[in-house]
Coordinates of C-alpha atoms in Angstrom, one line a residue:
M1 CA 4.6 67.8 67.3
Q2 CA 7.4 65.6 65.9
A3 CA 10.0 64.2 68.3
V4 CA 13.5 64.9 67.4
L5 CA 15.8 63.9 70.3
N6 CA 15.0 61.6 73.1
F7 CA 16.3 62.7 76.7
P8 CA 19.5 60.5 77.2
D9 CA 19.5 57.9 79.8
L10 CA 20.9 59.8 82.6
S11 CA 20.6 59.6 86.3
P12 CA 20.5 62.7 88.8
E13 CA 22.6 60.7 91.1
L14 CA 26.2 59.6 90.8
F15 CA 25.7 56.8 93.4
S16 CA 23.7 56.2 96.4
I17 CA 24.3 54.1 99.5
S18 CA 22.1 52.8 102.5
L19 CA 23.4 53.5 106.0
F20 CA 21.5 52.6 109.2
G21 CA 18.3 52.4 107.4
M22 CA 18.8 55.7 105.4
E23 CA 19.6 56.5 101.8
F24 CA 22.4 58.6 101.2
A25 CA 23.1 59.9 97.4
L26 CA 25.6 62.1 95.7
R27 CA 23.8 64.1 92.8
W28 CA 25.3 65.9 89.9
Y29 CA 23.9 69.1 90.9
A30 CA 25.8 69.1 94.4
L31 CA 28.9 68.1 92.5
A32 CA 28.5 70.8 90.2
Y33 CA 28.3 73.3 93.2
I34 CA 31.4 71.7 94.7
A35 CA 33.4 71.6 91.4
G36 CA 32.3 75.3 90.7
I37 CA 33.5 76.5 94.1
L38 CA 37.1 74.6 93.7
I39 CA 37.4 75.8 90.0
A40 CA 36.5 79.5 91.2
W41 CA 39.0 79.1 94.1
R42 CA 41.9 78.1 91.7
L43 CA 41.1 81.0 89.3
A44 CA 41.2 83.3 92.0
V45 CA 44.5 81.9 93.2
V46 CA 46.1 82.3 89.8
A47 CA 44.9 85.8 89.4
L48 CA 46.2 87.0 93.0
R49 CA 49.6 85.4 92.2
R50 CA 50.0 87.8 89.1
P51 CA 50.6 91.2 90.6
A52 CA 50.9 92.7 87.0
L53 CA 47.2 92.2 86.5
W54 CA 46.3 94.7 89.2
P55 CA 46.3 98.3 89.7
A56 CA 49.9 99.5 91.1
D57 CA 50.9 95.9 90.7
G58 CA 49.2 95.0 93.9
P59 CA 46.5 92.4 94.2
P60 CA 43.5 93.3 96.4
M61 CA 44.0 90.6 98.8
K62 CA 46.4 87.7 99.7
P63 CA 45.8 83.9 98.4
D64 CA 45.6 82.8 102.0
Q65 CA 42.6 85.0 102.6
L66 CA 40.5 83.1 100.0
E67 CA 39.2 80.4 102.2
D68 CA 37.6 83.0 104.5
L69 CA 36.1 84.6 101.3
V70 CA 34.9 81.1 99.9
T71 CA 32.9 80.6 103.2
W72 CA 31.3 84.0 103.1
I73 CA 30.4 83.5 99.5
I74 CA 28.9 80.0 100.1
L75 CA 26.5 81.5 102.9
G76 CA 25.8 84.2 100.5
V77 CA 24.9 81.9 97.8
I78 CA 22.5 79.6 100.0
L79 CA 20.9 82.3 102.1
G80 CA 20.3 84.7 99.1
G81 CA 19.2 82.0 96.6
R82 CA 16.8 80.7 99.0
L83 CA 15.2 84.0 100.3
G84 CA 15.3 85.2 96.5
F85 CA 13.1 82.3 95.5
V86 CA 10.8 83.0 98.6
L87 CA 10.2 86.7 97.7
F88 CA 10.5 86.7 94.1
Y89 CA 8.6 83.6 93.1
Q90 CA 6.2 82.1 95.6
P91 CA 6.0 84.8 98.5
A92 CA 2.3 84.1 99.2
Y93 CA 2.8 80.5 99.8
Y94 CA 5.9 80.9 102.0
L95 CA 3.9 83.7 104.0
S96 CA 1.4 80.9 104.9
H97 CA 3.9 78.3 105.4
P98 CA 7.1 80.0 107.0
L99 CA 8.6 76.8 108.3
E100 CA 9.0 75.6 104.6
I101 CA 11.5 78.4 104.0
V102 CA 14.3 76.4 105.8
K103 CA 13.8 73.1 103.9
V104 CA 16.2 73.9 101.1
W105 CA 16.9 70.3 100.4
Q106 CA 13.4 70.3 98.8
G107 CA 14.5 72.6 96.1
G108 CA 13.8 76.2 95.2
M109 CA 16.8 78.6 94.6
A110 CA 16.9 81.7 92.7
F111 CA 20.0 82.9 90.8
H112 CA 19.1 86.6 91.2
G113 CA 18.7 86.2 95.0
G114 CA 22.0 84.1 95.2
L115 CA 23.8 86.9 93.5
L116 CA 22.4 89.6 95.6
G117 CA 23.7 87.3 98.6
V118 CA 27.2 87.0 97.1
I119 CA 27.4 90.9 96.5
L120 CA 26.3 91.6 100.1
A121 CA 28.7 88.9 101.3
A122 CA 31.7 90.2 99.4
Y123 CA 30.9 93.8 100.3
L124 CA 30.9 92.9 103.9
F125 CA 34.0 90.9 103.7
A126 CA 35.8 93.7 101.8
R127 CA 35.1 96.2 104.5
R128 CA 35.9 94.0 107.2
H129 CA 39.3 93.2 105.8
Q130 CA 39.7 96.7 104.2
I131 CA 40.0 95.4 100.7
P132 CA 39.2 97.5 97.7
A133 CA 35.5 96.5 96.9
L134 CA 35.5 97.0 93.3
S135 CA 38.6 95.0 92.7
L136 CA 37.2 92.1 95.0
G137 CA 34.0 92.3 92.9
D138 CA 36.1 91.9 89.7
L139 CA 37.9 88.9 91.3
V140 CA 34.6 87.1 92.3
A141 CA 32.9 87.7 89.0
Y142 CA 35.5 86.5 86.8
T143 CA 35.4 83.1 88.5
V144 CA 31.6 82.6 88.4
P145 CA 31.2 81.3 84.8
P146 CA 32.6 77.9 85.3
G147 CA 30.2 77.3 88.1
L148 CA 27.3 78.6 86.1
L149 CA 28.4 76.1 83.2
L150 CA 28.4 73.2 85.6
G151 CA 25.0 74.1 87.3
R152 CA 23.2 74.4 84.0
L153 CA 24.6 71.1 82.7
A154 CA 23.4 69.5 86.1
N155 CA 19.9 71.1 85.4
F156 CA 19.9 69.3 82.1
V157 CA 21.0 66.0 83.8
N158 CA 18.3 66.4 86.2
A159 CA 15.6 67.0 83.5
E160 CA 14.6 70.2 85.1
L161 CA 14.0 74.0 84.1
W162 CA 13.6 72.8 80.4
G163 CA 12.2 75.2 77.7
R164 CA 9.1 75.8 75.9
P165 CA 7.4 73.3 73.4
S166 CA 9.4 73.3 70.1
E167 CA 9.9 71.5 66.8
L168 CA 13.4 72.5 66.2
A169 CA 15.8 69.9 65.1
W170 CA 17.5 69.7 68.6
A171 CA 14.4 69.9 70.7
V172 CA 14.5 67.2 73.4
I173 CA 11.7 65.0 74.8
F174 CA 12.1 65.3 78.7
P175 CA 10.6 62.7 80.9
G176 CA 7.9 63.4 83.5
F177 CA 4.2 64.1 83.4
A178 CA 5.1 68.0 83.7
A179 CA 7.4 68.1 80.8
Q180 CA 4.9 66.2 78.8
D181 CA 1.9 68.5 79.7
C182 CA 2.0 70.6 76.6
P183 CA -0.9 72.3 75.5
G184 CA -2.0 71.6 72.1
V185 CA -0.1 68.4 71.8
V186 CA -2.8 65.7 71.6
A187 CA -0.8 62.9 69.9
G188 CA 2.7 61.8 70.3
M189 CA 5.4 63.1 72.6
C190 CA 6.2 66.7 73.5
A191 CA 9.6 68.0 72.6
R192 CA 11.1 71.1 74.2
H193 CA 13.8 73.6 74.0
P194 CA 17.0 72.4 76.1
S195 CA 17.0 75.8 77.6
Q196 CA 19.4 74.6 80.2
L197 CA 22.2 74.1 77.4
Y198 CA 21.4 77.5 76.0
E199 CA 22.2 79.0 79.4
A200 CA 25.2 76.9 79.8
A201 CA 26.5 78.1 76.5
L202 CA 25.9 81.8 77.0
E203 CA 26.5 82.3 80.8
G204 CA 29.2 79.7 81.1
V205 CA 31.1 79.2 77.8
L206 CA 30.6 82.6 76.1
L207 CA 30.8 85.1 79.0
G208 CA 33.5 83.1 80.6
A209 CA 35.7 83.4 77.6
L210 CA 34.9 86.9 77.4
L211 CA 36.0 87.6 80.9
L212 CA 39.2 85.5 80.7
W213 CA 40.1 87.5 77.4
L214 CA 39.4 90.7 79.2
V215 CA 41.5 89.9 82.1
Y216 CA 44.5 88.3 80.6
R217 CA 44.5 90.1 77.3
R218 CA 43.2 93.4 77.9
G219 CA 44.4 94.2 81.5
A220 CA 40.6 94.6 82.6
F221 CA 41.5 94.2 86.4
Q222 CA 43.4 97.5 86.0
K223 CA 40.0 99.2 85.6
P224 CA 38.2 98.4 88.9
G225 CA 34.5 97.5 88.3
L226 CA 34.9 96.6 84.6
I227 CA 34.9 92.9 85.0
M228 CA 32.1 92.9 87.6
G229 CA 30.1 95.2 85.2
T230 CA 30.7 93.1 82.2
F231 CA 29.6 90.0 84.2
L232 CA 26.5 91.6 85.4
A233 CA 25.5 92.9 82.0
G234 CA 26.4 89.7 80.3
Y235 CA 24.7 87.4 82.5
G236 CA 21.6 89.7 82.7
A237 CA 21.5 89.8 78.7
S238 CA 21.9 86.2 78.4
R239 CA 19.1 85.3 80.8
F240 CA 16.9 87.9 79.3
I241 CA 17.4 86.1 75.8
V242 CA 17.0 82.5 77.2
E243 CA 13.8 83.5 78.9
F244 CA 12.0 83.6 75.6
F245 CA 12.7 80.0 75.2
R246 CA 12.6 78.8 78.9
Q247 CA 9.3 77.3 80.4
P248 CA 8.1 80.0 83.1
D249 CA 7.4 78.9 86.4
A250 CA 4.1 77.1 87.0
Q251 CA 2.8 79.7 89.5
F252 CA 2.8 82.5 86.6
V253 CA 1.0 80.3 84.0
S254 CA -2.6 80.5 83.7
P255 CA -5.3 80.1 81.0
G256 CA -5.2 83.7 80.2
N257 CA -1.5 83.8 80.5
P258 CA 0.1 80.6 78.8
L259 CA 3.6 82.2 78.4
G260 CA 3.7 82.9 82.2
L261 CA 4.5 86.5 82.0
A262 CA 4.8 88.3 85.4
W263 CA 4.1 91.7 83.9
H264 CA 1.9 91.8 80.8
V265 CA -0.3 94.2 78.7
G266 CA -2.4 93.0 76.0
G267 CA -0.5 89.7 75.8
Y268 CA 2.9 91.3 75.7
G269 CA 5.2 91.6 78.7
L270 CA 8.2 90.0 80.6
T271 CA 8.7 87.0 82.7
M272 CA 10.0 87.2 86.3
G273 CA 13.5 86.3 85.2
Q274 CA 13.4 89.0 82.6
I275 CA 12.2 91.6 85.1
L276 CA 15.1 90.7 87.5
S277 CA 17.7 90.7 84.6
L278 CA 17.0 94.3 83.7
P279 CA 18.5 95.8 86.8
M280 CA 21.5 93.5 86.4
I281 CA 21.9 94.9 82.9
A282 CA 21.6 98.3 83.9
L283 CA 24.0 98.2 86.8
G284 CA 26.5 96.3 84.8
L285 CA 26.5 98.7 82.2
W286 CA 26.8 101.6 84.8
F287 CA 29.9 99.9 86.1
V288 CA 31.4 99.4 82.6
L289 CA 31.1 103.0 81.7
R290 CA 32.3 104.2 85.2
A291 CA 35.3 101.9 84.8
G292 CA 35.9 103.3 81.3
R293 CA 36.0 107.0 82.5
A294 CA 38.4 106.2 85.6
K295 CA 42.0 107.2 85.0

């Protein structure tokens, strides 16, 4: 396999310091989370300060309620993301090692689990503060793509979640034994799809631009559930497509299942990411159709 692009000389850490014999580091991935939350907060403030965007010229909540909502959302992301990874990807391991579940600093978060956590947190927040749930869902959904963009870029910087082996002109040689463990490649370096960048483009740039256009050019907040449905269907479709290029999780790969399909018959099937994306697409389309029928 001919190498095309070498992985750039990037460090996953911005800087690190030693204090009292311990090493503390600020990583790009953590910064992506922080920046994503701040951008989402700002986007929400801008939208809430424009009453004309909302049904009956009334935003669903006040800007000063956002701080509480952000706290709920952060808890939903962390708890949902971790439990989603445990239940969807490695249930047998964590059933045998339950104390490992709380060790989130060792990695292991699932976007689909984090999404469920955010949905539950937003729903409970809406009920507690008597906020229209669909409009709140629209507000949250429209702020998410920048965080997805930054998160996927951080995945690339960390040289993780790379794609399947490829000989395309933009394929990247990722460092590390796991990235170079490519079946069939006996000489030279193994290049792979930079699937993190594919996701950044689809989930962050394209979907984000679509939601902004719908909100500010098409008045989509006037139809509660439309933006949330578009986000769910858009993210689900994006992830479904990228899964064809993304290296599957190691626990699903075996000599008889080199593509890492979580469900397959006769060599054809779906990855876990695709299986989890199908309900998102269906639910998103349902919200879009429901919003289109509403008067």
